PDB file of C-alpha atoms in Angstrom:
ATOM      1  CA  MET L   1      20.842  -9.892  12.057  1.00 57.00           C
ATOM      2  CA  SER L   2      17.952 -11.557  13.937  1.00 69.00           C
ATOM      3  CA  VAL L   3      15.981 -12.377  10.774  1.00 81.00           C
ATOM      4  CA  SER L   4      16.689 -14.460   7.680  1.00 89.00           C
ATOM      5  CA  LEU L   5      16.035 -12.688   4.364  1.00 95.00           C
ATOM      6  CA  ARG L   6      15.479 -14.249   0.943  1.00 96.00           C
ATOM      7  CA  PRO L   7      15.200 -11.669  -1.868  1.00 97.00           C
ATOM      8  CA  LEU L   8      12.330 -12.324  -4.285  1.00 96.00           C
ATOM      9  CA  ASP L   9      14.691 -11.853  -7.242  1.00 93.00           C
ATOM     10  CA  ASP L  10      17.840  -9.976  -8.195  1.00 92.00           C
ATOM     11  CA  SER L  11      16.064  -6.640  -8.750  1.00 94.00           C
ATOM     12  CA  GLY L  12      16.364  -5.563  -5.117  1.00 95.00           C
ATOM     13  CA  PHE L  13      12.580  -5.311  -4.725  1.00 98.00           C
ATOM     14  CA  GLY L  14      10.936  -7.493  -2.101  1.00 98.00           C
ATOM     15  CA  ALA L  15      12.169 -10.142   0.297  1.00 98.00           C
ATOM     16  CA  VAL L  16      10.742 -13.076   2.229  1.00 98.00           C
ATOM     17  CA  VAL L  17      11.467 -12.803   5.947  1.00 97.00           C
ATOM     18  CA  ASP L  18      11.755 -15.858   8.168  1.00 95.00           C
ATOM     19  CA  CYS L  19      11.019 -14.938  11.762  1.00 95.00           C
ATOM     20  CA  ASP L  20       8.426 -15.272  14.505  1.00 94.00           C
ATOM     21  CA  LEU L  21       6.764 -11.907  15.014  1.00 96.00           C
ATOM     22  CA  THR L  22       5.276 -12.975  18.350  1.00 95.00           C
ATOM     23  CA  ARG L  23       8.792 -12.861  19.781  1.00 91.00           C
ATOM     24  CA  SER L  24       9.389  -9.147  19.496  1.00 83.00           C
ATOM     25  CA  SER L  25      12.633  -7.522  20.585  1.00 89.00           C
ATOM     26  CA  PRO L  26      14.514  -4.287  19.887  1.00 91.00           C
ATOM     27  CA  ALA L  27      16.918  -6.219  17.662  1.00 92.00           C
ATOM     28  CA  LEU L  28      14.071  -7.694  15.606  1.00 93.00           C
ATOM     29  CA  ALA L  29      12.386  -4.308  15.247  1.00 94.00           C
ATOM     30  CA  HIS L  30      15.653  -2.736  14.095  1.00 94.00           C
ATOM     31  CA  ASP L  31      16.303  -5.470  11.532  1.00 95.00           C
ATOM     32  CA  LEU L  32      12.776  -5.369  10.142  1.00 96.00           C
ATOM     33  CA  ALA L  33      12.866  -1.585   9.734  1.00 95.00           C
ATOM     34  CA  GLY L  34      16.210  -1.851   7.980  1.00 95.00           C
ATOM     35  CA  ALA L  35      14.962  -4.636   5.718  1.00 97.00           C
ATOM     36  CA  LEU L  36      11.953  -2.559   4.689  1.00 97.00           C
ATOM     37  CA  ARG L  37      14.195   0.377   3.823  1.00 96.00           C
ATOM     38  CA  GLN L  38      16.348  -1.905   1.688  1.00 96.00           C
ATOM     39  CA  TYR L  39      13.716  -4.053  -0.065  1.00 98.00           C
ATOM     40  CA  ARG L  40      10.593  -1.831   0.137  1.00 98.00           C
ATOM     41  CA  LEU L  41       8.360  -4.930   0.389  1.00 98.00           C
ATOM     42  CA  LEU L  42       8.503  -7.722   2.985  1.00 98.00           C
ATOM     43  CA  ILE L  43       6.588 -11.014   2.987  1.00 98.00           C
ATOM     44  CA  VAL L  44       6.535 -12.734   6.377  1.00 98.00           C
ATOM     45  CA  PRO L  45       4.746 -16.104   5.993  1.00 98.00           C
ATOM     46  CA  GLY L  46       3.510 -18.591   8.560  1.00 97.00           C
ATOM     47  CA  GLN L  47       2.569 -16.165  11.319  1.00 98.00           C
ATOM     48  CA  HIS L  48       0.098 -16.770  14.163  1.00 98.00           C
ATOM     49  CA  LEU L  49      -0.672 -13.256  15.344  1.00 98.00           C
ATOM     50  CA  ASN L  50      -3.321 -11.950  17.660  1.00 98.00           C
ATOM     51  CA  HIS L  51      -4.398  -8.316  17.431  1.00 98.00           C
ATOM     52  CA  ALA L  52      -1.836  -7.133  19.963  1.00 97.00           C
ATOM     53  CA  ASP L  53       0.937  -8.951  18.097  1.00 97.00           C
ATOM     54  CA  LEU L  54      -0.017  -7.246  14.842  1.00 98.00           C
ATOM     55  CA  LEU L  55       0.029  -3.797  16.396  1.00 97.00           C
ATOM     56  CA  ALA L  56       3.388  -4.576  17.997  1.00 96.00           C
ATOM     57  CA  ALA L  57       4.720  -5.636  14.586  1.00 97.00           C
ATOM     58  CA  ALA L  58       3.477  -2.366  13.082  1.00 97.00           C
ATOM     59  CA  GLY L  59       5.337  -0.481  15.786  1.00 95.00           C
ATOM     60  CA  CYS L  60       8.602  -1.834  14.379  1.00 94.00           C
ATOM     61  CA  PHE L  61       8.145   0.443  11.377  1.00 95.00           C
ATOM     62  CA  GLY L  62       6.942   3.674  12.963  1.00 93.00           C
ATOM     63  CA  THR L  63       4.114   5.245  14.948  1.00 94.00           C
ATOM     64  CA  VAL L  64       0.853   3.347  14.453  1.00 96.00           C
ATOM     65  CA  ASP L  65      -1.813   5.443  12.731  1.00 95.00           C
ATOM     66  CA  THR L  66      -5.006   5.312  14.795  1.00 94.00           C
ATOM     67  CA  ARG L  67      -6.997   7.586  12.460  1.00 89.00           C
ATOM     68  CA  THR L  68      -9.068   4.755  11.016  1.00 88.00           C
ATOM     69  CA  ASP L  69     -12.697   4.345   9.955  1.00 85.00           C
ATOM     70  CA  ARG L  70     -14.427   3.583  13.250  1.00 86.00           C
ATOM     71  CA  ARG L  71     -17.008   1.375  11.556  1.00 87.00           C
ATOM     72  CA  TYR L  72     -14.316  -1.169  10.730  1.00 90.00           C
ATOM     73  CA  THR L  73     -11.794  -0.620  13.502  1.00 93.00           C
ATOM     74  CA  VAL L  74     -11.267  -3.662  15.708  1.00 96.00           C
ATOM     75  CA  GLY L  75     -12.759  -2.916  19.110  1.00 94.00           C
ATOM     76  CA  GLY L  76     -10.137  -2.254  21.737  1.00 95.00           C
ATOM     77  CA  PHE L  77      -7.308  -2.094  19.188  1.00 96.00           C
ATOM     78  CA  PRO L  78      -7.033   1.435  17.758  1.00 94.00           C
ATOM     79  CA  GLY L  79      -5.185   1.383  14.464  1.00 96.00           C
ATOM     80  CA  LEU L  80      -6.361  -2.083  13.422  1.00 97.00           C
ATOM     81  CA  THR L  81      -8.857  -2.218  10.531  1.00 96.00           C
ATOM     82  CA  VAL L  82     -10.843  -5.102   9.053  1.00 96.00           C
ATOM     83  CA  ILE L  83     -10.502  -5.662   5.276  1.00 95.00           C
ATOM     84  CA  SER L  84     -12.966  -8.249   3.968  1.00 94.00           C
ATOM     85  CA  ASN L  85     -15.452  -9.257   1.273  1.00 93.00           C
ATOM     86  CA  ILE L  86     -17.504 -11.227   3.819  1.00 93.00           C
ATOM     87  CA  THR L  87     -21.029 -10.109   4.675  1.00 92.00           C
ATOM     88  CA  GLU L  88     -23.047 -10.734   7.823  1.00 93.00           C
ATOM     89  CA  HIS L  89     -26.729  -9.822   7.997  1.00 91.00           C
ATOM     90  CA  GLY L  90     -26.408  -8.140   4.614  1.00 87.00           C
ATOM     91  CA  GLN L  91     -23.545  -5.865   5.648  1.00 89.00           C
ATOM     92  CA  HIS L  92     -19.847  -6.125   4.885  1.00 89.00           C
ATOM     93  CA  ILE L  93     -17.831  -6.783   8.025  1.00 92.00           C
ATOM     94  CA  GLY L  94     -14.849  -4.816   6.730  1.00 91.00           C
ATOM     95  CA  ILE L  95     -13.712  -2.311   4.141  1.00 89.00           C
ATOM     96  CA  TYR L  96     -14.637  -3.654   0.704  1.00 87.00           C
ATOM     97  CA  ASP L  97     -14.067  -2.034  -2.688  1.00 80.00           C
ATOM     98  CA  GLY L  98     -15.953  -4.518  -4.846  1.00 84.00           C
ATOM     99  CA  ASP L  99     -15.076  -7.826  -6.464  1.00 87.00           C
ATOM    100  CA  ASP L 100     -13.466  -6.374  -9.584  1.00 86.00           C
ATOM    101  CA  GLU L 101     -11.697  -3.205  -8.551  1.00 78.00           C
ATOM    102  CA  GLU L 102      -8.118  -2.631  -9.617  1.00 87.00           C
ATOM    103  CA  GLU L 103      -6.759   0.750  -8.581  1.00 92.00           C
ATOM    104  CA  TRP L 104      -3.050   1.457  -8.403  1.00 96.00           C
ATOM    105  CA  HIS L 105      -2.322   3.855  -5.564  1.00 96.00           C
ATOM    106  CA  ALA L 106      -0.268   4.796  -2.534  1.00 97.00           C
ATOM    107  CA  ASP L 107      -2.261   4.747   0.702  1.00 95.00           C
ATOM    108  CA  ASN L 108      -3.765   8.062   1.771  1.00 92.00           C
ATOM    109  CA  SER L 109      -2.302  10.091  -1.083  1.00 94.00           C
ATOM    110  CA  PHE L 110      -5.502  12.166  -0.844  1.00 91.00           C
ATOM    111  CA  LYS L 111      -4.361  13.393   2.588  1.00 91.00           C
ATOM    112  CA  ASP L 112      -1.668  15.916   3.451  1.00 91.00           C
ATOM    113  CA  GLU L 113       0.365  13.274   5.280  1.00 91.00           C
ATOM    114  CA  LEU L 114       1.106  10.097   3.366  1.00 93.00           C
ATOM    115  CA  THR L 115       1.114   6.751   5.131  1.00 96.00           C
ATOM    116  CA  GLY L 116       4.679   5.652   5.892  1.00 96.00           C
ATOM    117  CA  ALA L 117       4.157   1.893   5.710  1.00 97.00           C
ATOM    118  CA  THR L 118       1.221  -0.506   5.623  1.00 98.00           C
ATOM    119  CA  LEU L 119       0.828  -4.036   6.987  1.00 98.00           C
ATOM    120  CA  LEU L 120      -1.760  -6.615   5.912  1.00 98.00           C
ATOM    121  CA  TYR L 121      -2.238  -9.886   7.800  1.00 98.00           C
ATOM    122  CA  SER L 122      -4.230 -12.696   6.187  1.00 98.00           C
ATOM    123  CA  VAL L 123      -6.657 -14.713   8.329  1.00 98.00           C
ATOM    124  CA  ILE L 124      -8.889 -16.146   5.575  1.00 97.00           C
ATOM    125  CA  ALA L 125      -7.215 -16.387   2.168  1.00 96.00           C
ATOM    126  CA  PRO L 126      -9.153 -16.880  -1.094  1.00 94.00           C
ATOM    127  CA  GLU L 127      -8.444 -20.064  -3.006  1.00 90.00           C
ATOM    128  CA  GLN L 128      -8.568 -18.129  -6.252  1.00 92.00           C
ATOM    129  CA  GLY L 129      -8.024 -14.447  -7.077  1.00 92.00           C
ATOM    130  CA  GLY L 130      -7.651 -11.652  -4.564  1.00 93.00           C
ATOM    131  CA  GLN L 131      -3.928 -11.128  -5.101  1.00 96.00           C
ATOM    132  CA  THR L 132      -2.349  -7.883  -4.053  1.00 97.00           C
ATOM    133  CA  ARG L 133       0.057  -6.528  -6.655  1.00 98.00           C
ATOM    134  CA  PHE L 134       2.946  -4.246  -5.799  1.00 98.00           C
ATOM    135  CA  ALA L 135       4.926  -1.965  -8.112  1.00 98.00           C
ATOM    136  CA  ASP L 136       8.460  -0.810  -7.392  1.00 98.00           C
ATOM    137  CA  ALA L 137       7.950   2.912  -7.950  1.00 98.00           C
ATOM    138  CA  THR L 138      11.532   3.557  -6.846  1.00 98.00           C
ATOM    139  CA  ARG L 139      13.273   1.445  -9.472  1.00 98.00           C
ATOM    140  CA  ALA L 140      10.708   2.547 -12.055  1.00 98.00           C
ATOM    141  CA  TYR L 141      11.775   6.146 -11.477  1.00 98.00           C
ATOM    142  CA  ALA L 142      15.479   5.253 -11.542  1.00 98.00           C
ATOM    143  CA  ASP L 143      15.046   3.610 -14.957  1.00 98.00           C
ATOM    144  CA  LEU L 144      13.469   6.663 -16.591  1.00 98.00           C
ATOM    145  CA  ALA L 145      15.468   8.477 -19.241  1.00 98.00           C
ATOM    146  CA  ALA L 146      17.229  11.630 -18.073  1.00 98.00           C
ATOM    147  CA  PRO L 147      15.035  14.005 -20.142  1.00 98.00           C
ATOM    148  CA  VAL L 148      11.900  12.506 -18.573  1.00 98.00           C
ATOM    149  CA  LYS L 149      13.330  12.923 -15.083  1.00 98.00           C
ATOM    150  CA  GLU L 150      14.136  16.532 -15.868  1.00 97.00           C
ATOM    151  CA  LYS L 151      10.623  17.129 -17.200  1.00 96.00           C
ATOM    152  CA  ILE L 152       8.803  15.723 -14.177  1.00 98.00           C
ATOM    153  CA  GLY L 153      11.238  16.656 -11.419  1.00 96.00           C
ATOM    154  CA  THR L 154       9.355  19.720 -10.178  1.00 96.00           C
ATOM    155  CA  LEU L 155       5.800  18.777 -11.137  1.00 97.00           C
ATOM    156  CA  ARG L 156       3.072  18.469  -8.512  1.00 97.00           C
ATOM    157  CA  ALA L 157      -0.082  16.405  -8.721  1.00 97.00           C
ATOM    158  CA  VAL L 158      -3.521  17.204  -7.324  1.00 97.00           C
ATOM    159  CA  HIS L 159      -4.901  14.174  -5.446  1.00 95.00           C
ATOM    160  CA  SER L 160      -8.676  14.166  -5.034  1.00 93.00           C
ATOM    161  CA  ILE L 161     -10.784  11.873  -2.839  1.00 90.00           C
ATOM    162  CA  GLU L 162     -13.886  13.235  -4.583  1.00 88.00           C
ATOM    163  CA  GLN L 163     -12.599  12.090  -7.958  1.00 87.00           C
ATOM    164  CA  LEU L 164     -11.592   8.724  -6.505  1.00 86.00           C
ATOM    165  CA  ALA L 165     -15.096   8.181  -5.118  1.00 81.00           C
ATOM    166  CA  THR L 166     -16.697   9.157  -8.440  1.00 81.00           C
ATOM    167  CA  LEU L 167     -14.482   6.891 -10.557  1.00 82.00           C
ATOM    168  CA  GLN L 168     -14.893   3.971  -8.155  1.00 77.00           C
ATOM    169  CA  HIS L 169     -18.644   4.432  -8.321  1.00 73.00           C
ATOM    170  CA  GLU L 170     -18.567   4.347 -12.116  1.00 74.00           C
ATOM    171  CA  ALA L 171     -16.154   1.409 -12.342  1.00 71.00           C
ATOM    172  CA  GLY L 172     -18.086  -0.612  -9.782  1.00 63.00           C
ATOM    173  CA  ALA L 173     -21.534  -0.099 -11.321  1.00 50.00           C
ATOM    174  CA  GLY L 174     -22.695   1.712  -8.224  1.00 46.00           C
ATOM    175  CA  GLN L 175     -20.211   0.218  -5.749  1.00 53.00           C
ATOM    176  CA  SER L 176     -18.152   2.991  -4.162  1.00 48.00           C
ATOM    177  CA  SER L 177     -15.280   2.404  -1.798  1.00 58.00           C
ATOM    178  CA  VAL L 178     -16.231   2.509   1.859  1.00 51.00           C
ATOM    179  CA  ALA L 179     -13.063   4.483   2.538  1.00 58.00           C
ATOM    180  CA  ALA L 180     -13.772   6.991  -0.207  1.00 54.00           C
ATOM    181  CA  GLY L 181     -17.399   7.294   0.810  1.00 56.00           C
ATOM    182  CA  SER L 182     -16.466   8.139   4.389  1.00 61.00           C
ATOM    183  CA  LEU L 183     -14.061  10.868   3.269  1.00 62.00           C
ATOM    184  CA  THR L 184     -16.104  12.687   0.651  1.00 62.00           C
ATOM    185  CA  GLY L 185     -15.830  16.420   1.199  1.00 70.00           C
ATOM    186  CA  HIS L 186     -12.125  16.152   2.053  1.00 80.00           C
ATOM    187  CA  PRO L 187     -10.289  18.939   0.175  1.00 90.00           C
ATOM    188  CA  ASP L 188      -7.917  18.171  -2.682  1.00 92.00           C
ATOM    189  CA  VAL L 189      -4.216  18.069  -1.794  1.00 94.00           C
ATOM    190  CA  GLU L 190      -0.998  18.442  -3.762  1.00 96.00           C
ATOM    191  CA  HIS L 191       2.018  16.137  -3.649  1.00 97.00           C
ATOM    192  CA  PRO L 192       5.210  16.038  -5.704  1.00 97.00           C
ATOM    193  CA  LEU L 193       5.008  13.723  -8.695  1.00 98.00           C
ATOM    194  CA  VAL L 194       8.523  12.612  -7.776  1.00 98.00           C
ATOM    195  CA  LEU L 195       8.682  11.841  -4.068  1.00 97.00           C
ATOM    196  CA  GLN L 196      11.951  11.818  -2.134  1.00 96.00           C
ATOM    197  CA  HIS L 197      11.977   9.282   0.674  1.00 96.00           C
ATOM    198  CA  PRO L 198      12.527  10.931   4.087  1.00 93.00           C
ATOM    199  CA  VAL L 199      14.786   8.103   5.305  1.00 93.00           C
ATOM    200  CA  THR L 200      16.589   6.666   2.275  1.00 94.00           C
ATOM    201  CA  ALA L 201      16.509   9.855   0.130  1.00 95.00           C
ATOM    202  CA  ALA L 202      15.667   7.638  -2.862  1.00 97.00           C
ATOM    203  CA  ARG L 203      13.234   9.095  -5.386  1.00 98.00           C
ATOM    204  CA  SER L 204      10.070   7.342  -6.540  1.00 98.00           C
ATOM    205  CA  LEU L 205       6.977   8.052  -8.602  1.00 98.00           C
ATOM    206  CA  LEU L 206       3.892   8.950  -6.570  1.00 98.00           C
ATOM    207  CA  LEU L 207       1.032   7.993  -8.883  1.00 98.00           C
ATOM    208  CA  GLY L 208      -2.573   6.831  -8.815  1.00 95.00           C
ATOM    209  CA  SER L 209      -4.850   5.406 -11.471  1.00 91.00           C
ATOM    210  CA  MET L 210      -7.971   7.106 -10.082  1.00 91.00           C
ATOM    211  CA  VAL L 211      -6.999   9.649  -7.447  1.00 94.00           C
ATOM    212  CA  ILE L 212      -4.932  12.179  -9.444  1.00 95.00           C
ATOM    213  CA  ARG L 213      -7.128  14.949 -10.809  1.00 95.00           C
ATOM    214  CA  SER L 214      -4.455  17.006 -12.600  1.00 95.00           C
ATOM    215  CA  LEU L 215      -0.828  18.068 -12.733  1.00 97.00           C
ATOM    216  CA  THR L 216      -0.336  21.641 -11.585  1.00 95.00           C
ATOM    217  CA  GLY L 217       0.723  23.956 -14.395  1.00 92.00           C
ATOM    218  CA  LEU L 218      -0.042  21.551 -17.256  1.00 95.00           C
ATOM    219  CA  PRO L 219      -3.126  21.481 -19.503  1.00 96.00           C
ATOM    220  CA  GLU L 220      -5.595  18.823 -18.353  1.00 93.00           C
ATOM    221  CA  ASP L 221      -5.095  16.519 -21.356  1.00 95.00           C
ATOM    222  CA  GLU L 222      -1.316  16.775 -21.242  1.00 97.00           C
ATOM    223  CA  GLY L 223      -1.241  16.085 -17.508  1.00 96.00           C
ATOM    224  CA  ARG L 224      -3.569  13.101 -17.803  1.00 96.00           C
ATOM    225  CA  ASP L 225      -1.520  11.607 -20.651  1.00 97.00           C
ATOM    226  CA  LEU L 226       1.711  12.032 -18.702  1.00 98.00           C
ATOM    227  CA  VAL L 227       0.305  10.352 -15.584  1.00 98.00           C
ATOM    228  CA  GLU L 228      -1.019   7.458 -17.671  1.00 97.00           C
ATOM    229  CA  GLU L 229       2.328   7.054 -19.430  1.00 98.00           C
ATOM    230  CA  LEU L 230       4.236   7.002 -16.141  1.00 98.00           C
ATOM    231  CA  LEU L 231       1.722   4.604 -14.613  1.00 98.00           C
ATOM    232  CA  ARG L 232       2.031   2.178 -17.556  1.00 98.00           C
ATOM    233  CA  HIS L 233       5.789   2.236 -17.102  1.00 98.00           C
ATOM    234  CA  THR L 234       5.688   1.781 -13.321  1.00 98.00           C
ATOM    235  CA  THR L 235       3.147  -1.056 -13.394  1.00 98.00           C
ATOM    236  CA  SER L 236       4.733  -2.970 -16.271  1.00 98.00           C
ATOM    237  CA  ASP L 237       6.012  -6.494 -15.636  1.00 96.00           C
ATOM    238  CA  PRO L 238       9.642  -5.703 -14.729  1.00 97.00           C
ATOM    239  CA  TYR L 239       8.534  -3.704 -11.696  1.00 98.00           C
ATOM    240  CA  VAL L 240       5.557  -5.721 -10.395  1.00 98.00           C
ATOM    241  CA  TYR L 241       5.255  -8.510  -7.814  1.00 98.00           C
ATOM    242  CA  SER L 242       1.875 -10.223  -7.379  1.00 97.00           C
ATOM    243  CA  HIS L 243       1.233 -11.801  -3.979  1.00 97.00           C
ATOM    244  CA  GLN L 244      -1.118 -14.763  -3.749  1.00 97.00           C
ATOM    245  CA  TRP L 245      -2.282 -14.762  -0.162  1.00 97.00           C
ATOM    246  CA  LYS L 246      -2.019 -17.710   2.210  1.00 97.00           C
ATOM    247  CA  GLN L 247      -3.408 -17.875   5.713  1.00 98.00           C
ATOM    248  CA  GLY L 248      -0.835 -16.481   8.132  1.00 98.00           C
ATOM    249  CA  ASP L 249       0.919 -14.244   5.614  1.00 98.00           C
ATOM    250  CA  LEU L 250       1.949 -10.795   6.796  1.00 98.00           C
ATOM    251  CA  VAL L 251       2.964  -8.376   4.052  1.00 98.00           C
ATOM    252  CA  VAL L 252       4.567  -5.016   4.782  1.00 98.00           C
ATOM    253  CA  TRP L 253       5.289  -2.350   2.186  1.00 98.00           C
ATOM    254  CA  ASP L 254       6.969   1.028   2.164  1.00 98.00           C
ATOM    255  CA  ASN L 255       4.138   3.264   1.011  1.00 97.00           C
ATOM    256  CA  LEU L 256       6.591   6.053   0.148  1.00 97.00           C
ATOM    257  CA  ALA L 257       8.440   3.862  -2.350  1.00 98.00           C
ATOM    258  CA  THR L 258       5.807   1.592  -3.918  1.00 98.00           C
ATOM    259  CA  LEU L 259       2.326   1.443  -5.432  1.00 98.00           C
ATOM    260  CA  HIS L 260      -0.188  -1.366  -4.970  1.00 98.00           C
ATOM    261  CA  THR L 261      -3.578  -2.601  -6.099  1.00 96.00           C
ATOM    262  CA  ALA L 262      -6.080  -5.301  -5.263  1.00 94.00           C
ATOM    263  CA  SER L 263      -7.005  -7.916  -7.870  1.00 94.00           C
ATOM    264  CA  PRO L 264     -10.460  -9.306  -8.729  1.00 93.00           C
ATOM    265  CA  CYS L 265     -11.942 -11.836  -6.311  1.00 92.00           C
ATOM    266  CA  ASP L 266     -15.340 -13.545  -6.457  1.00 92.00           C
ATOM    267  CA  SER L 267     -16.779 -12.854  -3.012  1.00 91.00           C
ATOM    268  CA  SER L 268     -19.602 -15.355  -3.532  1.00 90.00           C
ATOM    269  CA  ARG L 269     -17.081 -18.214  -3.793  1.00 94.00           C
ATOM    270  CA  HIS L 270     -13.849 -17.021  -2.216  1.00 95.00           C
ATOM    271  CA  PRO L 271     -14.086 -15.219   1.138  1.00 95.00           C
ATOM    272  CA  ARG L 272     -11.125 -13.183   2.311  1.00 96.00           C
ATOM    273  CA  LEU L 273     -10.368 -11.589   5.658  1.00 97.00           C
ATOM    274  CA  LEU L 274      -7.354  -9.473   6.486  1.00 97.00           C
ATOM    275  CA  TYR L 275      -6.382  -7.058   9.214  1.00 98.00           C
ATOM    276  CA  ARG L 276      -4.578  -3.855   8.318  1.00 98.00           C
ATOM    277  CA  ALA L 277      -2.314  -1.610  10.326  1.00 98.00           C
ATOM    278  CA  ALA L 278      -0.385   1.410   9.111  1.00 97.00           C
ATOM    279  CA  VAL L 279       2.272   3.752  10.415  1.00 96.00           C
ATOM    280  CA  ARG L 280       2.371   7.484   9.930  1.00 88.00           C
ATOM    281  CA  LYS L 281       6.092   8.106   9.581  1.00 72.00           C
ATOM    282  CA  PRO L 282       8.855   5.603   8.847  1.00 66.00           C
ATOM    283  CA  THR L 283      11.311   4.718  11.568  1.00 60.00           C
ATOM    284  CA  PRO L 284      14.526   6.721  11.108  1.00 59.00           C
ATOM    285  CA  TYR L 285      17.836   4.943  10.896  1.00 45.00           C
ATOM    286  CA  THR L 286      19.336   3.989  14.239  1.00 44.00           C
ATOM    287  CA  THR L 287      22.386   2.019  15.191  1.00 40.00           C
ATOM    288  CA  PRO L 288      21.711  -1.612  16.062  1.00 41.00           C
ATOM    289  CA  PRO L 289      20.895  -2.274  19.718  1.00 41.00           C
ATOM    290  CA  GLU L 290      23.552  -3.931  21.822  1.00 39.00           C
TER     291      GLU L 290
END
């Protein structure tokens, strides 16, 4: 293996990767894709990446998704998006969901095609706050009691960008997500509540604290209570890793196996700037290159 891996703990969720992503190779890409399948979350510290390097790193995990908000796409680098709480001339320079928002989700669950994996690269890290928290939705599902698994196995959830925008607006005292605001009018979509990974075949819980409108076939109250119960389980301490960003950190997560959320950050005191890339479908298993 061309990379050194240090698991975060003995749960099998998350690993620190020691490598230089500017020195890409087929062997490195293969090992990184395999590590993401195994650990679902990778932290690659101490990187010095330009925009081309970051897109090349994303390519290790699948086909880069270039369907990004043009207002915050890095010029000349389709698929690269600015995430920031910094303002210039009264306008945010990147996608910004407010100082206090916490919203557990899987990226693009309000679209027909879920994001396969997401990468965030830190350029300016806040001295306080602004952590990204990750929940192991795969192990959380595995630990459910058999009757619960049987109950939820065939359920489908309605994911709504309209509801997400409304709830973000209410929670943020008028601050609505840039991403949600640019997608209002997008039709609701359905996804399985229990998602089977297309590469590993492992099952996980596909949840969202704001985006799920209802569970198909269940009364509204019953569906809402079930989603909240599953979300409390999935985001409880045994399944959560909180990442405190440092400059040069690259974090990659399997969006089909995990949930994540931002944490509060005081933008008036602690600027943050990250670049995001995502891939549409995970890289299938291949034999190692010679």
